[in-house]
Amino acid sequence: MELKIKEGLLSIPKYVPQWYLYDTHGSKLFDKIAMENPSYHIYRTEKNMLGQYSDSIISDLGDDIVLCELGAGSSTKTTHIISALLKKNKGLTYIPIDIAEEFLLQNATVLQGRFDSVLKVEPFVGDYDDGLIYLSSVQKDKLFIFLGSSVSNIPLSKMEIFLSRLFEVMGEKDRLLIGIDLTQDKDKVLAIYSDPETEIPFNLNLLTRLNREFNANFQRENFRLHCNYVIREDMLGTVEHAHYIQQALQSTCEQDVHLGTSDLTIHFRKGELLYSHELENMSLKWSWEQFEDTMKRNGLHLEKTWSDDANSFGLALLKRM
């Protein structure tokens, strides 16, 4: 981990990998964004859609399915899928995967208590790559779920690699449920990611974690939130004409920051950005055509799709082609 953080801080432009936002406190702050940011429609809309469509989502799946969730977080929306699967099965194994260990284990305990013995929760701590390696050893048919538009946070330069690994792990009877943000209105998107009550504390927690884990001396008051909405006219990675948000902390003054554990000093110019994700994109904003084309290029077929009434969010059930 230390090597990846140092690599980002020494890059031009500077960045910290997005997964570093999600320590236990960061994960709780993100839940606050999802539930309290008035502009953040993703959580509320997806939760309502899962409540409405979960029976349809799992209707054609066989018995004895293992439910596998990448980037599980608090798993609050997943309860709709779990309940639907338990209508068809006497028991269910659920494998939530997340990088925030304490947060993951706390929520796994809550979930286990809610559903009691009919649900077997087997949390796995790791990133997406670690999780896919682990899931490749699961021999039963699987329903992979990737909610909250999390797939959209994968760097465009790594999207094709990730989807190819996912394709390799999926069996012929396996299915993949993905949530995507269909909002491509620049003003609406910037309002979501600039909310002062939720987004600023979430991003500033990045500095708090760096101070704690690297004995650094970042001064939170010397940084402010910066957001940008980008529309590409070319093809980047496996996505054509991508729309995405960039989010960063901007230095408000000339300053030096020292990382004690690495004996490393980082200089920031006034106005310089520290991105909270791996450079090109933080969150893709899709059209259905873009999403379907991207999945086809990587061997995945859209079997079923659902959208909310405003066409602001979509759910897609995919299988191998």
Tab-separated table of C-alpha atoms in Angstrom:
chain	number	residue	atom	x	y	z
A	1	MET	CA	0.000	0.000	0.000
A	2	GLU	CA	2.749	2.461	0.956
A	3	LEU	CA	4.389	2.107	-2.460
A	4	LYS	CA	1.135	2.924	-4.302
A	5	ILE	CA	0.507	5.990	-2.143
A	6	LYS	CA	4.039	7.310	-2.645
A	7	GLU	CA	3.802	6.680	-6.382
A	8	GLY	CA	0.644	8.779	-6.583
A	9	LEU	CA	1.997	11.635	-4.481
A	10	LEU	CA	5.136	11.837	-6.635
A	11	SER	CA	3.223	11.734	-9.917
A	12	ILE	CA	2.369	14.707	-12.126
A	13	PRO	CA	-0.427	15.487	-11.437
A	14	LYS	CA	-0.517	14.185	-7.874
A	15	TYR	CA	-3.164	11.662	-6.852
A	16	VAL	CA	-4.155	9.124	-4.226
A	17	PRO	CA	-5.953	5.931	-5.394
A	18	GLN	CA	-9.698	6.163	-4.882
A	19	TRP	CA	-9.859	3.083	-2.669
A	20	TYR	CA	-7.798	4.997	-0.094
A	21	LEU	CA	-10.861	7.144	0.631
A	22	TYR	CA	-12.579	4.127	2.161
A	23	ASP	CA	-11.152	3.462	5.583
A	24	THR	CA	-13.780	2.819	8.266
A	25	HIS	CA	-14.480	6.525	8.835
A	26	GLY	CA	-14.391	7.256	5.109
A	27	SER	CA	-16.915	4.498	4.458
A	28	LYS	CA	-19.237	6.023	7.060
A	29	LEU	CA	-18.797	9.460	5.485
A	30	PHE	CA	-19.680	8.008	2.095
A	31	ASP	CA	-22.867	6.535	3.583
A	32	LYS	CA	-23.636	10.062	4.783
A	33	ILE	CA	-23.208	11.318	1.195
A	34	ALA	CA	-25.494	8.598	-0.110
A	35	MET	CA	-28.235	9.202	2.415
A	36	GLU	CA	-28.020	12.936	3.208
A	37	ASN	CA	-26.654	14.746	0.144
A	38	PRO	CA	-29.865	16.188	-1.352
A	39	SER	CA	-28.424	16.104	-4.885
A	40	TYR	CA	-27.078	12.545	-4.673
A	41	HIS	CA	-29.831	10.533	-6.339
A	42	ILE	CA	-27.830	7.323	-6.879
A	43	TYR	CA	-28.417	5.672	-3.494
A	44	ARG	CA	-32.091	6.550	-3.130
A	45	THR	CA	-33.003	5.737	-6.722
A	46	GLU	CA	-31.109	2.456	-6.828
A	47	LYS	CA	-32.534	1.360	-3.469
A	48	ASN	CA	-36.090	2.054	-4.674
A	49	MET	CA	-35.442	0.221	-7.935
A	50	LEU	CA	-34.042	-2.831	-6.146
A	51	GLY	CA	-37.094	-2.876	-3.914
A	52	GLN	CA	-39.302	-2.763	-6.992
A	53	TYR	CA	-37.424	-5.087	-9.352
A	54	SER	CA	-35.497	-7.627	-7.240
A	55	ASP	CA	-38.002	-10.427	-7.915
A	56	SER	CA	-37.678	-9.801	-11.662
A	57	ILE	CA	-33.883	-9.593	-11.420
A	58	ILE	CA	-33.540	-13.067	-9.908
A	59	SER	CA	-36.567	-14.701	-11.585
A	60	ASP	CA	-34.588	-16.721	-14.155
A	61	LEU	CA	-31.736	-17.747	-11.857
A	62	GLY	CA	-31.381	-21.351	-10.767
A	63	ASP	CA	-31.492	-22.643	-7.209
A	64	ASP	CA	-28.582	-22.599	-4.774
A	65	ILE	CA	-27.051	-19.381	-6.111
A	66	VAL	CA	-24.131	-17.757	-4.283
A	67	LEU	CA	-24.531	-13.971	-4.039
A	68	CYS	CA	-21.206	-12.153	-4.512
A	69	GLU	CA	-20.930	-8.373	-4.083
A	70	LEU	CA	-17.949	-6.283	-5.167
A	71	GLY	CA	-17.513	-3.129	-3.086
A	72	ALA	CA	-20.243	-4.159	-0.663
A	73	GLY	CA	-20.043	-1.179	1.699
A	74	SER	CA	-22.899	-1.288	4.203
A	75	SER	CA	-24.951	-3.749	2.083
A	76	THR	CA	-28.159	-1.865	2.894
A	77	LYS	CA	-29.500	-1.994	-0.682
A	78	THR	CA	-28.445	-5.618	-1.072
A	79	THR	CA	-31.062	-6.741	1.436
A	80	HIS	CA	-33.684	-6.499	-1.332
A	81	ILE	CA	-31.756	-9.031	-3.447
A	82	ILE	CA	-31.154	-11.257	-0.432
A	83	SER	CA	-34.858	-11.262	0.462
A	84	ALA	CA	-35.847	-12.074	-3.129
A	85	LEU	CA	-33.388	-14.980	-3.315
A	86	LEU	CA	-34.575	-16.350	0.036
A	87	LYS	CA	-38.120	-16.556	-1.360
A	88	LYS	CA	-36.778	-19.143	-3.823
A	89	ASN	CA	-34.208	-20.864	-1.607
A	90	LYS	CA	-34.185	-22.227	1.927
A	91	GLY	CA	-30.766	-20.735	2.500
A	92	LEU	CA	-28.265	-18.402	0.855
A	93	THR	CA	-24.532	-17.759	0.960
A	94	TYR	CA	-23.582	-14.104	0.581
A	95	ILE	CA	-19.958	-13.049	-0.026
A	96	PRO	CA	-19.528	-9.289	0.461
A	97	ILE	CA	-16.138	-7.960	-0.687
A	98	ASP	CA	-14.738	-4.646	0.496
A	99	ILE	CA	-11.390	-3.067	1.278
A	100	ALA	CA	-12.510	-1.443	4.564
A	101	GLU	CA	-12.089	-4.407	6.917
A	102	GLU	CA	-13.623	-3.081	10.140
A	103	PHE	CA	-16.588	-1.549	8.313
A	104	LEU	CA	-17.145	-4.739	6.316
A	105	LEU	CA	-17.068	-7.030	9.349
A	106	GLN	CA	-19.369	-4.757	11.369
A	107	ASN	CA	-21.980	-4.757	8.624
A	108	ALA	CA	-21.625	-8.492	8.020
A	109	THR	CA	-22.472	-9.082	11.684
A	110	VAL	CA	-25.542	-6.827	11.453
A	111	LEU	CA	-26.719	-8.559	8.288
A	112	GLN	CA	-26.202	-12.019	9.764
A	113	GLY	CA	-28.256	-11.044	12.791
A	114	ARG	CA	-31.068	-9.690	10.625
A	115	PHE	CA	-31.499	-12.824	8.524
A	116	ASP	CA	-30.362	-15.363	11.142
A	117	SER	CA	-29.550	-18.931	10.081
A	118	VAL	CA	-31.096	-18.779	6.587
A	119	LEU	CA	-28.241	-16.490	5.484
A	120	LYS	CA	-24.561	-17.416	5.621
A	121	VAL	CA	-22.405	-14.283	5.363
A	122	GLU	CA	-18.791	-14.893	4.346
A	123	PRO	CA	-17.068	-11.473	4.160
A	124	PHE	CA	-13.847	-11.176	2.194
A	125	VAL	CA	-11.438	-8.282	2.784
A	126	GLY	CA	-9.654	-7.064	-0.335
A	127	ASP	CA	-9.864	-4.995	-3.494
A	128	TYR	CA	-11.715	-6.028	-6.654
A	129	ASP	CA	-8.790	-8.004	-8.044
A	130	ASP	CA	-8.314	-9.912	-4.783
A	131	GLY	CA	-12.044	-10.558	-4.652
A	132	LEU	CA	-12.235	-11.947	-8.193
A	133	ILE	CA	-9.322	-14.292	-7.514
A	134	TYR	CA	-11.124	-15.537	-4.411
A	135	LEU	CA	-14.470	-15.919	-6.215
A	136	SER	CA	-12.860	-17.973	-8.981
A	137	SER	CA	-12.624	-20.808	-6.432
A	138	VAL	CA	-16.389	-20.770	-5.730
A	139	GLN	CA	-17.783	-23.720	-7.684
A	140	LYS	CA	-21.517	-22.954	-7.434
A	141	ASP	CA	-23.491	-20.719	-9.808
A	142	LYS	CA	-23.093	-17.076	-8.835
A	143	LEU	CA	-24.924	-13.777	-9.026
A	144	PHE	CA	-22.318	-11.018	-9.027
A	145	ILE	CA	-23.602	-7.604	-8.006
A	146	PHE	CA	-21.796	-4.303	-8.476
A	147	LEU	CA	-24.095	-1.582	-7.147
A	148	GLY	CA	-23.951	2.160	-6.551
A	149	SER	CA	-22.395	2.860	-9.955
A	150	SER	CA	-19.131	1.480	-8.506
A	151	VAL	CA	-18.060	0.052	-11.855
A	152	SER	CA	-17.986	3.654	-13.089
A	153	ASN	CA	-15.191	4.471	-10.639
A	154	ILE	CA	-12.727	2.073	-12.271
A	155	PRO	CA	-10.096	4.099	-14.192
A	156	LEU	CA	-10.817	4.073	-17.913
A	157	SER	CA	-7.295	2.822	-18.583
A	158	LYS	CA	-8.024	-0.237	-16.415
A	159	MET	CA	-11.664	-0.871	-17.325
A	160	GLU	CA	-10.910	-3.391	-20.073
A	161	ILE	CA	-8.546	-5.364	-17.823
A	162	PHE	CA	-11.115	-5.453	-15.023
A	163	LEU	CA	-13.967	-6.569	-17.302
A	164	SER	CA	-11.806	-9.275	-18.866
A	165	ARG	CA	-10.974	-10.644	-15.408
A	166	LEU	CA	-14.648	-10.569	-14.483
A	167	PHE	CA	-15.501	-12.368	-17.725
A	168	GLU	CA	-12.953	-15.088	-16.931
A	169	VAL	CA	-14.428	-15.691	-13.464
A	170	MET	CA	-18.042	-15.854	-14.664
A	171	GLY	CA	-19.485	-19.224	-15.651
A	172	GLU	CA	-22.101	-19.785	-18.341
A	173	LYS	CA	-24.941	-19.779	-15.792
A	174	ASP	CA	-23.590	-16.868	-13.760
A	175	ARG	CA	-25.144	-13.428	-13.968
A	176	LEU	CA	-23.840	-9.935	-13.235
A	177	LEU	CA	-26.009	-7.072	-11.929
A	178	ILE	CA	-24.534	-3.596	-12.436
A	179	GLY	CA	-25.896	-0.202	-11.390
A	180	ILE	CA	-25.012	2.806	-13.563
A	181	ASP	CA	-25.610	6.546	-13.306
A	182	LEU	CA	-27.374	7.781	-16.451
A	183	THR	CA	-27.142	11.476	-15.523
A	184	GLN	CA	-25.129	13.358	-18.169
A	185	ASP	CA	-26.264	16.860	-17.210
A	186	LYS	CA	-23.113	18.805	-16.288
A	187	ASP	CA	-24.763	21.176	-13.783
A	188	LYS	CA	-26.610	18.370	-11.987
A	189	VAL	CA	-23.496	16.210	-11.764
A	190	LEU	CA	-21.324	19.041	-10.431
A	191	ALA	CA	-23.980	19.805	-7.800
A	192	ILE	CA	-23.799	16.184	-6.628
A	193	TYR	CA	-20.027	16.126	-6.216
A	194	SER	CA	-19.580	19.641	-4.782
A	195	ASP	CA	-21.959	19.392	-1.814
A	196	PRO	CA	-20.223	21.209	1.092
A	197	GLU	CA	-21.918	19.241	3.870
A	198	THR	CA	-20.930	15.758	2.660
A	199	GLU	CA	-18.363	15.771	-0.161
A	200	ILE	CA	-15.872	18.105	1.530
A	201	PRO	CA	-15.567	16.070	4.774
A	202	PHE	CA	-15.337	12.855	2.725
A	203	ASN	CA	-12.414	14.144	0.676
A	204	LEU	CA	-10.645	15.875	3.562
A	205	ASN	CA	-10.682	12.566	5.440
A	206	LEU	CA	-8.118	11.486	2.851
A	207	LEU	CA	-5.657	13.905	4.446
A	208	THR	CA	-6.548	12.744	7.947
A	209	ARG	CA	-5.785	9.161	6.945
A	210	LEU	CA	-2.478	10.149	5.342
A	211	ASN	CA	-1.527	12.018	8.520
A	212	ARG	CA	-2.397	8.994	10.664
A	213	GLU	CA	-0.844	6.231	8.583
A	214	PHE	CA	2.197	8.059	7.210
A	215	ASN	CA	2.910	10.443	10.095
A	216	ALA	CA	2.271	13.287	7.666
A	217	ASN	CA	1.490	16.921	8.444
A	218	PHE	CA	-1.219	17.829	5.920
A	219	GLN	CA	-3.128	20.905	7.111
A	220	ARG	CA	-6.761	20.344	6.145
A	221	GLU	CA	-7.501	24.066	6.190
A	222	ASN	CA	-4.952	24.556	3.369
A	223	PHE	CA	-7.020	22.564	0.878
A	224	ARG	CA	-10.421	23.025	-0.749
A	225	LEU	CA	-12.591	20.793	-2.913
A	226	HIS	CA	-12.265	21.034	-6.688
A	227	CYS	CA	-14.584	19.324	-9.217
A	228	ASN	CA	-14.547	19.139	-12.992
A	229	TYR	CA	-16.910	17.556	-15.549
A	230	VAL	CA	-15.220	16.152	-18.644
A	231	ILE	CA	-16.662	15.097	-21.999
A	232	ARG	CA	-14.211	13.197	-24.205
A	233	GLU	CA	-14.462	13.430	-27.971
A	234	ASP	CA	-12.349	10.306	-28.494
A	235	MET	CA	-12.245	6.757	-27.169
A	236	LEU	CA	-10.401	6.277	-23.900
A	237	GLY	CA	-9.735	2.707	-22.879
A	238	THR	CA	-12.829	0.744	-23.798
A	239	VAL	CA	-15.375	3.612	-23.544
A	240	GLU	CA	-16.207	5.919	-26.445
A	241	HIS	CA	-17.055	9.614	-25.834
A	242	ALA	CA	-16.859	9.161	-22.068
A	243	HIS	CA	-18.506	11.608	-19.659
A	244	TYR	CA	-16.960	11.688	-16.200
A	245	ILE	CA	-16.321	13.688	-13.059
A	246	GLN	CA	-12.891	14.555	-11.667
A	247	GLN	CA	-12.532	15.387	-7.986
A	248	ALA	CA	-9.489	16.769	-6.202
A	249	LEU	CA	-8.255	18.722	-3.216
A	250	GLN	CA	-6.732	22.048	-4.330
A	251	SER	CA	-3.885	23.618	-2.383
A	252	THR	CA	-4.820	27.160	-1.327
A	253	CYS	CA	-1.197	28.191	-0.739
A	254	GLU	CA	2.429	27.302	-1.431
A	255	GLN	CA	3.273	24.565	1.058
A	256	ASP	CA	5.471	21.569	1.880
A	257	VAL	CA	4.076	18.392	3.424
A	258	HIS	CA	6.309	15.847	5.125
A	259	LEU	CA	5.546	12.123	5.375
A	260	GLY	CA	7.504	10.974	8.410
A	261	THR	CA	7.306	7.221	7.850
A	262	SER	CA	8.741	7.599	4.355
A	263	ASP	CA	11.059	10.539	5.088
A	264	LEU	CA	9.482	12.198	2.063
A	265	THR	CA	8.672	15.888	1.539
A	266	ILE	CA	6.034	16.841	-1.044
A	267	HIS	CA	5.809	20.389	-2.384
A	268	PHE	CA	2.456	21.877	-3.408
A	269	ARG	CA	2.158	25.025	-5.470
A	270	LYS	CA	-0.762	27.371	-4.809
A	271	GLY	CA	-3.690	26.033	-6.857
A	272	GLU	CA	-2.097	22.606	-7.401
A	273	LEU	CA	-4.464	19.630	-7.331
A	274	LEU	CA	-4.280	16.382	-5.379
A	275	TYR	CA	-6.718	14.054	-7.127
A	276	SER	CA	-8.719	11.605	-4.991
A	277	HIS	CA	-8.648	9.007	-7.760
A	278	GLU	CA	-6.292	7.666	-10.381
A	279	LEU	CA	-6.025	10.624	-12.714
A	280	GLU	CA	-8.378	10.464	-15.681
A	281	ASN	CA	-11.763	9.764	-14.105
A	282	MET	CA	-13.570	9.263	-10.828
A	283	SER	CA	-17.125	8.494	-11.881
A	284	LEU	CA	-18.368	7.736	-15.388
A	285	LYS	CA	-21.795	8.993	-16.437
A	286	TRP	CA	-23.311	6.702	-19.062
A	287	SER	CA	-25.873	6.535	-21.800
A	288	TRP	CA	-27.403	3.095	-22.353
A	289	GLU	CA	-25.773	2.939	-25.794
A	290	GLN	CA	-22.316	3.662	-24.336
A	291	PHE	CA	-22.747	1.069	-21.626
A	292	GLU	CA	-24.026	-1.660	-23.942
A	293	ASP	CA	-21.220	-1.039	-26.453
A	294	THR	CA	-18.593	-1.165	-23.696
A	295	MET	CA	-19.938	-4.423	-22.304
A	296	LYS	CA	-20.136	-6.011	-25.782
A	297	ARG	CA	-16.506	-5.143	-26.444
A	298	ASN	CA	-15.661	-7.157	-23.349
A	299	GLY	CA	-17.813	-10.227	-24.018
A	300	LEU	CA	-20.848	-9.342	-21.897
A	301	HIS	CA	-24.476	-9.236	-23.088
A	302	LEU	CA	-27.251	-7.138	-21.549
A	303	GLU	CA	-29.982	-9.659	-20.744
A	304	LYS	CA	-32.364	-7.324	-18.897
A	305	THR	CA	-32.337	-3.598	-18.090
A	306	TRP	CA	-34.338	-1.322	-15.833
A	307	SER	CA	-34.434	2.486	-15.484
A	308	ASP	CA	-36.195	4.846	-13.096
A	309	ASP	CA	-38.967	7.133	-14.409
A	310	ALA	CA	-36.538	10.036	-14.870
A	311	ASN	CA	-34.022	7.801	-16.664
A	312	SER	CA	-31.376	9.026	-14.209
A	313	PHE	CA	-30.204	5.571	-13.075
A	314	GLY	CA	-30.127	2.112	-14.578
A	315	LEU	CA	-29.744	-1.513	-13.538
A	316	ALA	CA	-28.440	-4.069	-16.014
A	317	LEU	CA	-28.345	-7.864	-15.717
A	318	LEU	CA	-25.582	-9.311	-17.871
A	319	LYS	CA	-24.291	-12.709	-18.942
A	320	ARG	CA	-21.359	-13.972	-20.948
A	321	MET	CA	-21.819	-13.756	-24.710
